[in-house]
mmCIF file of C-alpha atoms (C1' of nucleotides) in Angstrom:
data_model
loop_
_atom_site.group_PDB
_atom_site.id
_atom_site.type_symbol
_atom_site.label_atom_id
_atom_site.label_comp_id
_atom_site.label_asym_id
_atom_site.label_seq_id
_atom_site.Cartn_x
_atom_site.Cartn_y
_atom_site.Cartn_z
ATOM 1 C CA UNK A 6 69.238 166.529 99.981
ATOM 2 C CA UNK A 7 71.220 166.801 103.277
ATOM 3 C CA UNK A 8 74.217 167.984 103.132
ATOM 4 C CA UNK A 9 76.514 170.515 105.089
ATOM 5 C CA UNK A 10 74.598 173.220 104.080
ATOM 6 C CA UNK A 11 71.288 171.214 104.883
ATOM 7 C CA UNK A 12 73.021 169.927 107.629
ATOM 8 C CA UNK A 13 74.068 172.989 109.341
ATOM 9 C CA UNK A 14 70.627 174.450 108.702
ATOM 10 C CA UNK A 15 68.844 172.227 110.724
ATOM 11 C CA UNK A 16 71.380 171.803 113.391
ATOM 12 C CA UNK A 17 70.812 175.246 113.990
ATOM 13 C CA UNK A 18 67.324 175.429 113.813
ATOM 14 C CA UNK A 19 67.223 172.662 116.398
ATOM 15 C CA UNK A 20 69.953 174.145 118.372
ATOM 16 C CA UNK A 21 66.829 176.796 119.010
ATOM 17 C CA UNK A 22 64.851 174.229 121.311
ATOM 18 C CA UNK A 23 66.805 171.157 122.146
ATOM 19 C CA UNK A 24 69.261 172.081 124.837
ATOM 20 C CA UNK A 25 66.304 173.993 126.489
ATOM 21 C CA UNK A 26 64.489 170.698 128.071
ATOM 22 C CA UNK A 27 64.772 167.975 130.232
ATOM 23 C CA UNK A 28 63.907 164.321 127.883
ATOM 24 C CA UNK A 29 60.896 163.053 128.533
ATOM 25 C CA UNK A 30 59.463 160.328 126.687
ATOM 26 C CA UNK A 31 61.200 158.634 123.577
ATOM 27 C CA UNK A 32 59.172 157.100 121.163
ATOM 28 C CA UNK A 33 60.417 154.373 118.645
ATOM 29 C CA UNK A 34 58.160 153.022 115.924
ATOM 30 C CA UNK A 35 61.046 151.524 114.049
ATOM 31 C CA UNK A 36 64.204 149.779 115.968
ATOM 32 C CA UNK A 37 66.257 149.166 113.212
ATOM 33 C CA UNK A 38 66.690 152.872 112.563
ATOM 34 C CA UNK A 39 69.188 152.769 115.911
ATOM 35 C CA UNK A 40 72.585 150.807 115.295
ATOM 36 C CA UNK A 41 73.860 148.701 117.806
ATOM 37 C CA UNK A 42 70.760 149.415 120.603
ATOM 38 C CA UNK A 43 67.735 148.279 121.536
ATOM 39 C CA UNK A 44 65.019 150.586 122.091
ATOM 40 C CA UNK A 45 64.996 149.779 125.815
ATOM 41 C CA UNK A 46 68.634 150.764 125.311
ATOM 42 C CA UNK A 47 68.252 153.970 123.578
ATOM 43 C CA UNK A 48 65.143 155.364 125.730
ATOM 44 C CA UNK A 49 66.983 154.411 128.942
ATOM 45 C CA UNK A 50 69.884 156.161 128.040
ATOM 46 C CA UNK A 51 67.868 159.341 126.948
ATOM 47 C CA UNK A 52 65.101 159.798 129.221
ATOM 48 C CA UNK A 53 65.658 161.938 132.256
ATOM 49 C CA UNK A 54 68.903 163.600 130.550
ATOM 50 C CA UNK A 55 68.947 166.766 128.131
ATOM 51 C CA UNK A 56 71.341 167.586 125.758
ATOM 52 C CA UNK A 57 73.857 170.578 125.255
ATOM 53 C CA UNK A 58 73.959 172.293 121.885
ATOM 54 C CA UNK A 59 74.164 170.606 118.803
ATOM 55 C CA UNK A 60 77.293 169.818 116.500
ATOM 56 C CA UNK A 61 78.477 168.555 113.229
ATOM 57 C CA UNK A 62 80.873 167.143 111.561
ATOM 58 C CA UNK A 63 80.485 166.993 107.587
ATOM 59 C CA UNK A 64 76.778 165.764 107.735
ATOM 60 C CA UNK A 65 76.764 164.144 110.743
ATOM 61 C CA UNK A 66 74.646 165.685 113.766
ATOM 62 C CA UNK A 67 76.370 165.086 117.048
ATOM 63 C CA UNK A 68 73.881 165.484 119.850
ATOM 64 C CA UNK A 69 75.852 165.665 123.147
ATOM 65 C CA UNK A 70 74.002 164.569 126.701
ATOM 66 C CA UNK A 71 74.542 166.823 129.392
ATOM 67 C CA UNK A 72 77.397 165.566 131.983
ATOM 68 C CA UNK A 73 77.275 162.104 130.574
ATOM 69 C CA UNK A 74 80.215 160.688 128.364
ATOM 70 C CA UNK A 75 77.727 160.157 125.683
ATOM 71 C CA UNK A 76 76.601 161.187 122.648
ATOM 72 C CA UNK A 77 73.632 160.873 119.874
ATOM 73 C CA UNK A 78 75.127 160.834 116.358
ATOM 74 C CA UNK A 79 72.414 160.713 113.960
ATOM 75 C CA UNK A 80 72.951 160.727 110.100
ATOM 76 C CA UNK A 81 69.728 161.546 107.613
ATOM 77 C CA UNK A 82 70.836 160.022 104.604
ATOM 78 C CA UNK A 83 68.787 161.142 101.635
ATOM 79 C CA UNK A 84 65.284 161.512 102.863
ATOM 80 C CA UNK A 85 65.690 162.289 107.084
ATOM 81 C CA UNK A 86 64.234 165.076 108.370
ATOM 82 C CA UNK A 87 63.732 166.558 111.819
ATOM 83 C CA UNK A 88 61.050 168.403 112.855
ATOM 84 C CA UNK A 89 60.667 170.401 115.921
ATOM 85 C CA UNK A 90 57.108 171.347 117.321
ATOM 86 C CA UNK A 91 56.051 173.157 121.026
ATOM 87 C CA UNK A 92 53.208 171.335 121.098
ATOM 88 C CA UNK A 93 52.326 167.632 120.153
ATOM 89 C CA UNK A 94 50.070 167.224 117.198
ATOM 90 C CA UNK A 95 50.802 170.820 116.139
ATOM 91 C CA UNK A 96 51.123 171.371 112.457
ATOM 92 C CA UNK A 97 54.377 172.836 111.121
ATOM 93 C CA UNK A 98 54.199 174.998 107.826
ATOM 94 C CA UNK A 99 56.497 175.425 105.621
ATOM 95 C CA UNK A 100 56.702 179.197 104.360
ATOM 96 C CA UNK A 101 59.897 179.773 103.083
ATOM 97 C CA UNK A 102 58.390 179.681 99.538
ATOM 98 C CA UNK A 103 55.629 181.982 98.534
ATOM 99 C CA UNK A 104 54.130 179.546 96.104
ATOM 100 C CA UNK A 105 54.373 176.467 97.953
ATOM 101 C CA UNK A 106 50.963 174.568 99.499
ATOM 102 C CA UNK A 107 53.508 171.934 101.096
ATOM 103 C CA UNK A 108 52.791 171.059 104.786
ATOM 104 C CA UNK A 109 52.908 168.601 107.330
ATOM 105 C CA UNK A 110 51.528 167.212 110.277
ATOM 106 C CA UNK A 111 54.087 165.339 112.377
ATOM 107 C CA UNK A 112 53.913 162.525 113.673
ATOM 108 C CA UNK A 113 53.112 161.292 110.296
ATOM 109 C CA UNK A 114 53.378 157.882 108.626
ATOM 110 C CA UNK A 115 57.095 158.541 108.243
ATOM 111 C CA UNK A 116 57.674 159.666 111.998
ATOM 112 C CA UNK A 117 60.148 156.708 112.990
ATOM 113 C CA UNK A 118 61.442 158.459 116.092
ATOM 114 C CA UNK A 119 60.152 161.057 118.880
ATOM 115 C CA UNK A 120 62.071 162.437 121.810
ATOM 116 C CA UNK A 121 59.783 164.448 123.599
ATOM 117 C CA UNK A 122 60.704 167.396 126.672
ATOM 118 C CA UNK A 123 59.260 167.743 129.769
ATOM 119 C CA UNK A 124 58.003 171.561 128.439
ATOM 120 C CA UNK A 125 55.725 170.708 125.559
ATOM 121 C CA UNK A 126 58.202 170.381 122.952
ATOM 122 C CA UNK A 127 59.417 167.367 120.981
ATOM 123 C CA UNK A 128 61.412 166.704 117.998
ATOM 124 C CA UNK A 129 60.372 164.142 115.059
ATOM 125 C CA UNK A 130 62.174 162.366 113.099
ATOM 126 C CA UNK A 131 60.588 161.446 109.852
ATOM 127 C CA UNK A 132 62.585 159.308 107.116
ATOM 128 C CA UNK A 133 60.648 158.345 103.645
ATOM 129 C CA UNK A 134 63.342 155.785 102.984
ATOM 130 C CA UNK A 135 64.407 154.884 106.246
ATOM 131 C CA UNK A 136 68.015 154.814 105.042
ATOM 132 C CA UNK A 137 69.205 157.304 107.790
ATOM 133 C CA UNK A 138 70.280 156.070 111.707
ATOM 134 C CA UNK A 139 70.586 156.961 115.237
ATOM 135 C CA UNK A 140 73.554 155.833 117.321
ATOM 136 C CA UNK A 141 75.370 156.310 120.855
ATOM 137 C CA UNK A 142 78.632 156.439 121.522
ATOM 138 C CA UNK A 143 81.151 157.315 123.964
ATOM 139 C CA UNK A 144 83.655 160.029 123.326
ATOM 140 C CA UNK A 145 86.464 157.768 122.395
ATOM 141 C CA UNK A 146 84.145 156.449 119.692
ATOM 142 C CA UNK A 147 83.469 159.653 118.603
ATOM 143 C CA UNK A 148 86.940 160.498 118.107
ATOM 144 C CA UNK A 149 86.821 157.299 116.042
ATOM 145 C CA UNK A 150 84.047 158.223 113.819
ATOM 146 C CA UNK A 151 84.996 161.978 113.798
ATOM 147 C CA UNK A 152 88.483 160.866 112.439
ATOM 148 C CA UNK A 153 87.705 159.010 109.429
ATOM 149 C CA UNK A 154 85.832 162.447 108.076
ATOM 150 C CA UNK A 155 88.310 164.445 105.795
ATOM 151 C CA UNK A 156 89.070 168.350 105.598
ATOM 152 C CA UNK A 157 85.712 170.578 107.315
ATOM 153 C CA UNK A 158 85.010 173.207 104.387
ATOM 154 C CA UNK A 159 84.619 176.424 106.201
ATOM 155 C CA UNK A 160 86.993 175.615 108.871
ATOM 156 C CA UNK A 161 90.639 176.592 109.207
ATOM 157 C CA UNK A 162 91.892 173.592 108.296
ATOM 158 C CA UNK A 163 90.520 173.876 104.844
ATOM 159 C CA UNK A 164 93.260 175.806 104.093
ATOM 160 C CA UNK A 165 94.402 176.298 100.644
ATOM 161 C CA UNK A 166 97.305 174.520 101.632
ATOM 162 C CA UNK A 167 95.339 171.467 102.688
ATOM 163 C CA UNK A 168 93.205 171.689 99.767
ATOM 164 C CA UNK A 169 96.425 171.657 97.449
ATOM 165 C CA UNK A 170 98.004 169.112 99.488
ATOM 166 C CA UNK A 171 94.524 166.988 99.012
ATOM 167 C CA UNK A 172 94.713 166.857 95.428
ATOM 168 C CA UNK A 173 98.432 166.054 95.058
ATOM 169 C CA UNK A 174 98.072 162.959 97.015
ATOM 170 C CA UNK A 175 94.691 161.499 94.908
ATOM 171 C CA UNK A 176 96.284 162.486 91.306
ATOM 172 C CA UNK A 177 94.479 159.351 89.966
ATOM 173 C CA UNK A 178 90.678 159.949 91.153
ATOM 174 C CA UNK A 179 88.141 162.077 88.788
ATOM 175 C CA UNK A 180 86.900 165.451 90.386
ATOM 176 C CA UNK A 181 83.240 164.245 90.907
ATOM 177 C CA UNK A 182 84.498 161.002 93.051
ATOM 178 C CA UNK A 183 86.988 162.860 94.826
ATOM 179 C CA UNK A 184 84.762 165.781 95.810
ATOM 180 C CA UNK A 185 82.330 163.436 97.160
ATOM 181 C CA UNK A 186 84.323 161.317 99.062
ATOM 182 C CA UNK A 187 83.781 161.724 102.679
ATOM 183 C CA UNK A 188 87.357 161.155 103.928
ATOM 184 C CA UNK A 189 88.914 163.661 101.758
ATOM 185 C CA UNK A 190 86.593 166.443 102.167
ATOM 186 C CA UNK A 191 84.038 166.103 104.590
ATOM 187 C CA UNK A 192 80.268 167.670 103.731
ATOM 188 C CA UNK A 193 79.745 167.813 99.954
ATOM 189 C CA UNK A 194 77.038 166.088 98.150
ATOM 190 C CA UNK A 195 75.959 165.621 94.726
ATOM 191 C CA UNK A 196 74.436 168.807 94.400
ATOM 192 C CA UNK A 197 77.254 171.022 95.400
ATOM 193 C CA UNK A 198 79.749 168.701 93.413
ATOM 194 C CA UNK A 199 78.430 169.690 90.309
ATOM 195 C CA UNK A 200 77.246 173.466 91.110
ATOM 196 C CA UNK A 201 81.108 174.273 92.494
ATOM 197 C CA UNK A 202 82.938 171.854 89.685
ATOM 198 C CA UNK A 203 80.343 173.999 87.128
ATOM 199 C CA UNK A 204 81.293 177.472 88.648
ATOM 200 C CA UNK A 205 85.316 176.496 88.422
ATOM 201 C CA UNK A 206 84.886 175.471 84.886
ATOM 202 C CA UNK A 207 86.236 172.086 85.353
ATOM 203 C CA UNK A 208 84.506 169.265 84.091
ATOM 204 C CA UNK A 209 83.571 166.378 86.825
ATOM 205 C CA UNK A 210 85.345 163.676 84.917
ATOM 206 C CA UNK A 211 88.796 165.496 84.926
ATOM 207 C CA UNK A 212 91.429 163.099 86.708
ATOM 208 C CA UNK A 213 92.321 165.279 89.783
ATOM 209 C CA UNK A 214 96.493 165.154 88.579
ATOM 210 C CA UNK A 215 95.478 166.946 85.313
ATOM 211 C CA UNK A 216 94.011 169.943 87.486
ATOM 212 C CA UNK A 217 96.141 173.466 87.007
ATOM 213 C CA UNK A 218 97.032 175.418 89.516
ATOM 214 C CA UNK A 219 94.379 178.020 88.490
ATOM 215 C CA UNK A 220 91.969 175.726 88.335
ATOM 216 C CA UNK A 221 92.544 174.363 91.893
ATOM 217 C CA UNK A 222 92.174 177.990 92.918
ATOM 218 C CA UNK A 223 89.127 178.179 91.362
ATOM 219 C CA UNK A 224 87.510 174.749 93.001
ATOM 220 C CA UNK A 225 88.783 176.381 96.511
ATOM 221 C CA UNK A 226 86.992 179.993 96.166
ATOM 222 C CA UNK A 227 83.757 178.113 94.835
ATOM 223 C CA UNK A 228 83.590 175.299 97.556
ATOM 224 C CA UNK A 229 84.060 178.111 99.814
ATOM 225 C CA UNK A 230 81.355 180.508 97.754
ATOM 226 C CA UNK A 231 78.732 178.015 96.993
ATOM 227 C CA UNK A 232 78.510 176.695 100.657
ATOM 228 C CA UNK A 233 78.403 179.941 102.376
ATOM 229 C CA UNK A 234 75.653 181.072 100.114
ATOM 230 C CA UNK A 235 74.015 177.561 99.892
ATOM 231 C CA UNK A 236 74.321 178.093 104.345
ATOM 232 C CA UNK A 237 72.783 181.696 103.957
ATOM 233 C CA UNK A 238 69.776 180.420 101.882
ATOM 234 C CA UNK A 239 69.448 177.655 104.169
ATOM 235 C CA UNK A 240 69.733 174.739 101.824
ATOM 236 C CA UNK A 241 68.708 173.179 98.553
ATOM 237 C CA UNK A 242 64.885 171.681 98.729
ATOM 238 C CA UNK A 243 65.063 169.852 95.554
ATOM 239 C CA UNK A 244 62.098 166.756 96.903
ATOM 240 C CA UNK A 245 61.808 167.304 100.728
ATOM 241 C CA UNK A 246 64.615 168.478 102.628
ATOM 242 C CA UNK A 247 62.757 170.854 105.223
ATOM 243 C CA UNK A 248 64.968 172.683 108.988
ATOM 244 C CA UNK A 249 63.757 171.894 112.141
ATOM 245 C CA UNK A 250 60.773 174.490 111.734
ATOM 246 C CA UNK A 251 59.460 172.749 108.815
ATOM 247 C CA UNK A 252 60.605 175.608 105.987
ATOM 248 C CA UNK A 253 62.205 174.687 103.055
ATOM 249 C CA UNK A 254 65.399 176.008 101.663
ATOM 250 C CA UNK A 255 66.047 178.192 98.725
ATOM 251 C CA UNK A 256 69.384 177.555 97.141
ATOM 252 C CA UNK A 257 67.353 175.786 94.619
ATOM 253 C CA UNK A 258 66.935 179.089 92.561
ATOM 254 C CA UNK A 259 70.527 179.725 92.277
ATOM 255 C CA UNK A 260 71.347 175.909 90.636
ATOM 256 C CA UNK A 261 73.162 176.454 87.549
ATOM 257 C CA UNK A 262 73.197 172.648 86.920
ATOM 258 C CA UNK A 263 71.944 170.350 89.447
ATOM 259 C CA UNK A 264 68.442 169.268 87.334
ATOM 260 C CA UNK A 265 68.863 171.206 84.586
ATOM 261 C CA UNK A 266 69.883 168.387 82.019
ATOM 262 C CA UNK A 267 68.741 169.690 78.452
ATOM 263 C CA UNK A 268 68.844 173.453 79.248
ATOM 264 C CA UNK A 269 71.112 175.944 78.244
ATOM 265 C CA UNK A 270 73.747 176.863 80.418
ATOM 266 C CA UNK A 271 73.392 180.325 82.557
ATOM 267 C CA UNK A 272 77.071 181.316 82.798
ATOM 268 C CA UNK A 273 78.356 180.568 78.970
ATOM 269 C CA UNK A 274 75.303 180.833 77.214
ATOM 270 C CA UNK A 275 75.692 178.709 74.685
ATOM 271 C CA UNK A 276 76.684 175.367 75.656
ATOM 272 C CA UNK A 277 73.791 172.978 77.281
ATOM 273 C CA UNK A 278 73.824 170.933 80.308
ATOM 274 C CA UNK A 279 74.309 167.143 80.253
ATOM 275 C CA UNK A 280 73.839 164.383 82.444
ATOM 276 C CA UNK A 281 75.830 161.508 82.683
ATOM 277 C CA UNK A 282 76.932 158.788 85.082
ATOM 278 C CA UNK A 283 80.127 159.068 87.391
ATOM 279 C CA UNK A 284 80.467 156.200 89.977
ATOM 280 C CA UNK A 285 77.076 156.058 89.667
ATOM 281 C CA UNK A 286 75.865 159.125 90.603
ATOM 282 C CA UNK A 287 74.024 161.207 88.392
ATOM 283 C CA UNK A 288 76.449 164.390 87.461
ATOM 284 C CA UNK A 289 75.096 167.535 85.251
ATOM 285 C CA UNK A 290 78.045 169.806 83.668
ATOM 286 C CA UNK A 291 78.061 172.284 81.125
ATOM 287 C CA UNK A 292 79.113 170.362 77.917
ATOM 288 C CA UNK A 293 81.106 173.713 76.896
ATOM 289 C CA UNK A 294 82.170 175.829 79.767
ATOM 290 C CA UNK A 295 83.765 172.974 81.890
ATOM 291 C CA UNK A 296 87.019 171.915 80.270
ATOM 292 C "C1'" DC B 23 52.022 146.415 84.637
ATOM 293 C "C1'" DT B 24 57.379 146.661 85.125
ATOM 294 C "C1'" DT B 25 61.606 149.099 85.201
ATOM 295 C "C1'" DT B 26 64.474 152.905 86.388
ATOM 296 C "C1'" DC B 27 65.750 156.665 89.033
ATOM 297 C "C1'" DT B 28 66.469 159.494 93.304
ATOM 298 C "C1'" DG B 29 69.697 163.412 97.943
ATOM 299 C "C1'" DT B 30 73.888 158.708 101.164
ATOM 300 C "C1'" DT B 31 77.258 155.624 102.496
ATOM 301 C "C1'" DA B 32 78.924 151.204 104.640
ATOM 302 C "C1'" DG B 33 80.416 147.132 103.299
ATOM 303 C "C1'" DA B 34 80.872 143.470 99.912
ATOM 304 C "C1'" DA B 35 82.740 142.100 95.662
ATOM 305 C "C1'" DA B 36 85.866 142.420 92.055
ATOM 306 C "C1'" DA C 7 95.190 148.701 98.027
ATOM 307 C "C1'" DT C 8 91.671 150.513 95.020
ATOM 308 C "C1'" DT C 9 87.682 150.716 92.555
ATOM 309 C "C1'" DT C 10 82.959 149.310 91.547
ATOM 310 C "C1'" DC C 11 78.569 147.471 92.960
ATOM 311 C "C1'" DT C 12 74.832 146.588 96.091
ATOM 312 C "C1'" DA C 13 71.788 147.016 99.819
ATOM 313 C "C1'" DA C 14 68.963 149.438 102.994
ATOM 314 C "C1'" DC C 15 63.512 151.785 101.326
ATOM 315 C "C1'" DA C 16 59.561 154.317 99.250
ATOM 316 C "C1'" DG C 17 57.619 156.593 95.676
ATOM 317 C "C1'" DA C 18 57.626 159.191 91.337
ATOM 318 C "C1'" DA C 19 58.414 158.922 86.578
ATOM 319 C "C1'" DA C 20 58.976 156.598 82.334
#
DNA sequence: CTTTCTGTTAGAAA
DNA sequence: ATTTCTAACAGAAA
């Protein structure tokens, strides 16, 4: 389940090796995984070049080249992962959870794409689904694409002023649309658009006009909350999100929510979490606690 | 066996 | 202009 908080996690954890080595060898087992390029394109482009630290912008990686006006933006969808290793063939573990047998060898049958450094290392990217991309552009285009991505949570300007401002101007769109739209608030996914519209009390289908004042309050300090804690634990494995090193993340233990359809609900204690359709994404709320 | 569902989102269709 | 639906794909669950 990338997103910012998955996001971020593995940006950092590949922000540990990547800008350390010169690009060696790029492997691609599926071309239609890079948009707009041909593989002759895309390895040309890389190999020979390294990259400088890693960035993001909602859940987009941006993967700058060293003195080059270009950049890698790639996006992993639902089921992308990348997965860093110092050696080829090594196998990463994940160990993040005590009970868990999951591991992996990489490259494995879902390893689309490999850059590989001149000092051992390389980086796989593995997609079940395939639904995720790779891309270069130039930095105008990145301005572009950075541009159409709404307010950053955890940056200044998601200021409560903003955030107010936000929800004046889209009186007419339900909470669970609204939060997931990319333009208006860049990051959130359908897993922290139920846990922070649970922990404000507001229910998902609320038309965003009808929102108090207090309750707006409340849908800042959570967004705010639940990704800095959802960041700390380094992300949500819910089927196979895994960071760079292979370890899973742990905010699943603190879902009050997400996948809990038919249980009781941990902060009221007495109403029971539903599931229903919004825009056709599956949304879980507390059928008493969220007004 | 077939059908439905799943973390995303661009683009088509309505 | 805005909202809803579908397509990319693989696999698990029903």
């Amino acid at each position: 389940m990338p997103e910012l908080p998955e996001v971020e996690t593995v940006r950092v954890s590949l922000n540990k090796y990547i800008p350390h080595g010169v690009i060696k060898r790029v492997v691609v087992k599926k071309p239609k995984l890079l948009k707009d390029l041909t593989v002759t394109q895309f390895q040309s482009a890389l190999v020979g070049q390294s990259f400088q630290p890693i960035e993001r912008i909602g859940k987009l990686l941006i993967w700058p080249l060293k003195g080059q006006d270009l950049y890698l933006l790639t996006h992993l969808k639902m089921t992308g992962q990348f997965i860093f290793v110092n050696q080829e063939k090594l196998i990463a573990t994940g160990h993040s959870d005590a009970d868990s047998t999951m591991s992996l060898t990489v490259p494995n049958k879902y390893t689309h794409i490999e850059i590989h450094f001149n000092n051992g290392g390389a980086v796989y990217y593995n997609d079940m689904r395939q639904f995720g991309y790779f891309k270069l552009v130039n930095k105008e285009e990145l301005l572009r694409v950075k541009s159409k991505y709404g307010l950053e949570p955890l940056t200044q300007n998601f200021s409560l002023d903003n955030f107010i401002a936000l929800l004046q101007s889209n009186p007419k769109a339900n909470l669970k649309q609204f939060l997931l739209n990319q333009s208006k608030i860049a990051g959130l996914g359908n897993i922290y658009v139920d846990e922070i519209a649970h922990r404000s009390g507001v229910s998902p289908m609320r038309k965003v006009g009808t929102i108090s004042k207090k309750e707006i309050l409340n849908l800042y300090e959570q967004i705010n909350k639940v990704i800095k804690q959802a960041i700390k634990e380094r992300g949500t494995t819910f089927s196979d999100y895994l960071d760079a090193d292979g370890n899973k993340g742990n905010f699943i233990k603190y879902l009050k929510v997400y996948q809990r359809m038919g249980q009781h609900c941990l902060t009221c204690k007495k109403g029971e979490i539903v599931k229903v359709k919004i825009g056709g994404r599956g949304t879980h709320y507390c059928n008493n606690c969220q007004k």
